[in-house]
Short mmCIF file of N, CA and C in Angstrom, two decimals:
data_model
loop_
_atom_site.label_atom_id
_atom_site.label_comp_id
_atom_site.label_asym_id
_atom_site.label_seq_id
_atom_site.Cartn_x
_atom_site.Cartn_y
_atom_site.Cartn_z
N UNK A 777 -20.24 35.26 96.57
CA UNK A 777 -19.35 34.96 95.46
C UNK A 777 -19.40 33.46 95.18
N UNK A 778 -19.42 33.32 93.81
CA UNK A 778 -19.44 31.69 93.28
C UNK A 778 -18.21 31.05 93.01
N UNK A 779 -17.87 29.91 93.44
CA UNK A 779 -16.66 29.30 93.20
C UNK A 779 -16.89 28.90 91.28
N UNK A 780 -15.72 28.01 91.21
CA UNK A 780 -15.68 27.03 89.64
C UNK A 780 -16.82 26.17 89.76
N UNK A 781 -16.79 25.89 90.63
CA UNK A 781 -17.51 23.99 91.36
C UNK A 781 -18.99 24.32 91.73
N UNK A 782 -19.37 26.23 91.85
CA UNK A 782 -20.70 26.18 91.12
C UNK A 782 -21.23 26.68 90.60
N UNK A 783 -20.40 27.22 89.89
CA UNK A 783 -20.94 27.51 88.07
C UNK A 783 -21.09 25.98 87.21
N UNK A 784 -19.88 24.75 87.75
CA UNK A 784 -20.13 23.44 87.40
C UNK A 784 -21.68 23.03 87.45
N UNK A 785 -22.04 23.49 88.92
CA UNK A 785 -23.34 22.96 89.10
C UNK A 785 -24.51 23.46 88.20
N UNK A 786 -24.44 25.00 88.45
CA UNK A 786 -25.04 25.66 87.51
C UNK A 786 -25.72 25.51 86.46
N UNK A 787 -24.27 25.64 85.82
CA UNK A 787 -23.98 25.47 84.26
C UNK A 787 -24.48 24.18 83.85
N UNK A 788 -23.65 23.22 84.96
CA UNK A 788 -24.20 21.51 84.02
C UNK A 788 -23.02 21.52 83.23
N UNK A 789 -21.55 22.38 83.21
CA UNK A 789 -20.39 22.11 82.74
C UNK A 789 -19.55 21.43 83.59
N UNK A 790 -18.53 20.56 82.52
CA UNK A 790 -17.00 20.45 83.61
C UNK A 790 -16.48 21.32 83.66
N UNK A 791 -15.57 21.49 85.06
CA UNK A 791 -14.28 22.06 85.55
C UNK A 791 -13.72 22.98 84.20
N UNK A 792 -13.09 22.18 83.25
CA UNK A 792 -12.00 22.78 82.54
C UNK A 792 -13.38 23.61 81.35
N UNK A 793 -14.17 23.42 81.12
CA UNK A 793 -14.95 24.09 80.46
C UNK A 793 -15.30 25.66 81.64
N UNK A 794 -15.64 25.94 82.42
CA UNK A 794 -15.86 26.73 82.88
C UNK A 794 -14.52 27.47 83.13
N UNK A 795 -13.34 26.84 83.55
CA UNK A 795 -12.23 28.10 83.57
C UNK A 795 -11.92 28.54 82.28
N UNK A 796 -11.79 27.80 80.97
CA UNK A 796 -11.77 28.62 79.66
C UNK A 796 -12.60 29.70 79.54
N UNK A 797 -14.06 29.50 79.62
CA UNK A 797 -14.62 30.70 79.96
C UNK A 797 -14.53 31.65 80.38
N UNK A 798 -13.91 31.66 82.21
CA UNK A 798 -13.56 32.42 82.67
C UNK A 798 -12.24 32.98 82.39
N UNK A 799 -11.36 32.20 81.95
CA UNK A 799 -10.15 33.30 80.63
C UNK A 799 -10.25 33.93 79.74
N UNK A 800 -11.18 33.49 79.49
CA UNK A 800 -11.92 34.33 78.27
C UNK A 800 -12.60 35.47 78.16
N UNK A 801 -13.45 35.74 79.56
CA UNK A 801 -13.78 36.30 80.29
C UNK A 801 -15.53 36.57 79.79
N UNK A 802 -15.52 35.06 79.28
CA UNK A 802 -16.95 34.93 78.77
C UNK A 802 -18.10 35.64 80.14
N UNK A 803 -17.39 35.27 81.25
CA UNK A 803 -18.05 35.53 82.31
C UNK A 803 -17.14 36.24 83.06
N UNK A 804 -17.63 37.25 83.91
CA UNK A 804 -16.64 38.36 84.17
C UNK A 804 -16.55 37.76 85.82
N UNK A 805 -15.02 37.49 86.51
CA UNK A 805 -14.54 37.02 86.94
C UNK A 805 -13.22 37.39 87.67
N UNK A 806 -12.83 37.30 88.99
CA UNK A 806 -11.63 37.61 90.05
C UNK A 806 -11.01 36.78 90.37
N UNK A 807 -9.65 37.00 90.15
CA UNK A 807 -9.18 36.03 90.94
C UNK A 807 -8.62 36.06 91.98
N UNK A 808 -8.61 34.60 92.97
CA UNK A 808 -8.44 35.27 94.52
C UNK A 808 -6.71 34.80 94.55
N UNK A 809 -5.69 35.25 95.39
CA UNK A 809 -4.56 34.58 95.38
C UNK A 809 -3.75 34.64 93.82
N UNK A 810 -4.44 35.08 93.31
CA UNK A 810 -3.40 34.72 91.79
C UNK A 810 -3.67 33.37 91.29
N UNK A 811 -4.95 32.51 91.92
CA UNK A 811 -5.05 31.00 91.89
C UNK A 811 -6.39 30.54 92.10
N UNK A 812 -7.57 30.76 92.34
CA UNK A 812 -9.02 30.77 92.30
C UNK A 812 -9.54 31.73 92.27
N UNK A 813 -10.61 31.74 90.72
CA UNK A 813 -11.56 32.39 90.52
C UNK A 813 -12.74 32.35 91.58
N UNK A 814 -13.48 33.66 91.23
CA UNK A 814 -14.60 34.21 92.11
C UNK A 814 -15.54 34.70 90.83
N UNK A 815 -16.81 34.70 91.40
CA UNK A 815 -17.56 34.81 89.89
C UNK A 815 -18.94 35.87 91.19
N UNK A 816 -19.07 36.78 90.90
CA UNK A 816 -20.01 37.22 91.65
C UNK A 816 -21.53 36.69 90.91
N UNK A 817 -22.98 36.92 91.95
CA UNK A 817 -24.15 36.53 91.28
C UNK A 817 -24.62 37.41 90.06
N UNK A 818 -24.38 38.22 90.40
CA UNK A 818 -24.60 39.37 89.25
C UNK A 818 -24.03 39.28 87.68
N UNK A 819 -22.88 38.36 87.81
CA UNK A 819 -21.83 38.26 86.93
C UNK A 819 -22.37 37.35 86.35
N UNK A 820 -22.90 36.42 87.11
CA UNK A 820 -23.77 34.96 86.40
C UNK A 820 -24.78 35.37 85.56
N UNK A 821 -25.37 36.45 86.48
CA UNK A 821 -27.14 36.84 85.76
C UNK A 821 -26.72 36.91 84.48
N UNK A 822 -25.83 38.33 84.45
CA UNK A 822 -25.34 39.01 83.24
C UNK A 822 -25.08 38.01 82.03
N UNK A 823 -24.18 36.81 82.52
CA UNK A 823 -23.95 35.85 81.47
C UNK A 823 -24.85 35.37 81.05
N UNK A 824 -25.70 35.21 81.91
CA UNK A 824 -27.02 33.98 81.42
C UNK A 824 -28.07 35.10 80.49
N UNK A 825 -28.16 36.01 81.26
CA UNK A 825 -29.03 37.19 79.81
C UNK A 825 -28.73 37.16 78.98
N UNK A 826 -27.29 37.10 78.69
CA UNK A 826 -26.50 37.30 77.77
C UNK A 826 -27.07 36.22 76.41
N UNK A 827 -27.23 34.93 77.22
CA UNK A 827 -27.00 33.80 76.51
C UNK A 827 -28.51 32.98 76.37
N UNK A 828 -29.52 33.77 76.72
CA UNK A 828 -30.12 32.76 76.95
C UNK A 828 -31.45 33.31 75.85
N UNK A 829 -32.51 32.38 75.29
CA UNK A 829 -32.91 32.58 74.20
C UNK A 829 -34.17 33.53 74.53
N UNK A 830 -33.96 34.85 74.01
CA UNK A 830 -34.90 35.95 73.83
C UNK A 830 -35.79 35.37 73.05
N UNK A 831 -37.37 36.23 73.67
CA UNK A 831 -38.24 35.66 72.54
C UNK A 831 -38.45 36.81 71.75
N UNK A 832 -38.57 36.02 70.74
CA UNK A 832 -38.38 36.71 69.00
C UNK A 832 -37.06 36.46 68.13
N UNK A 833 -35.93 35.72 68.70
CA UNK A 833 -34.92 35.40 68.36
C UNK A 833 -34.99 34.13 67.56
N UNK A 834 -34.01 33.38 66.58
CA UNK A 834 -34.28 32.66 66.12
C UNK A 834 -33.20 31.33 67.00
N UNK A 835 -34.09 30.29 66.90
CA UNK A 835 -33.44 29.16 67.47
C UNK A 835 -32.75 28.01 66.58
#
């Protein structure tokens, strides 16, 4: 499971950019305690397929 701090790394986002996301539920996401998110790897993949530029798509 991935913390905030590395999807930060990840991503190449700040902090408060990645928990909007994860309220959003741009990226599908647990929270532990009622107070830190958990982001499984799978959850990442999914986002990044999601987002990332197919070829034949326009840029």
């Amino acid at each position: 499971m991935l913390t905030v701090e590395d999807l930060c790394d990840i991503l190449r986002l700040n902090k408060k950019a990645v928990q909007k996301m994860l309220r959003q539920g741009t990226i599908t996401a647990h929270k532990i305690n009622n107070k830190e998110w958990r982001v499984s790897r799978a959850a990442l993949q999914d986002y990044l397929d999601r987002t990332s530029n197919k070829p034949g798509s326009k840029q």
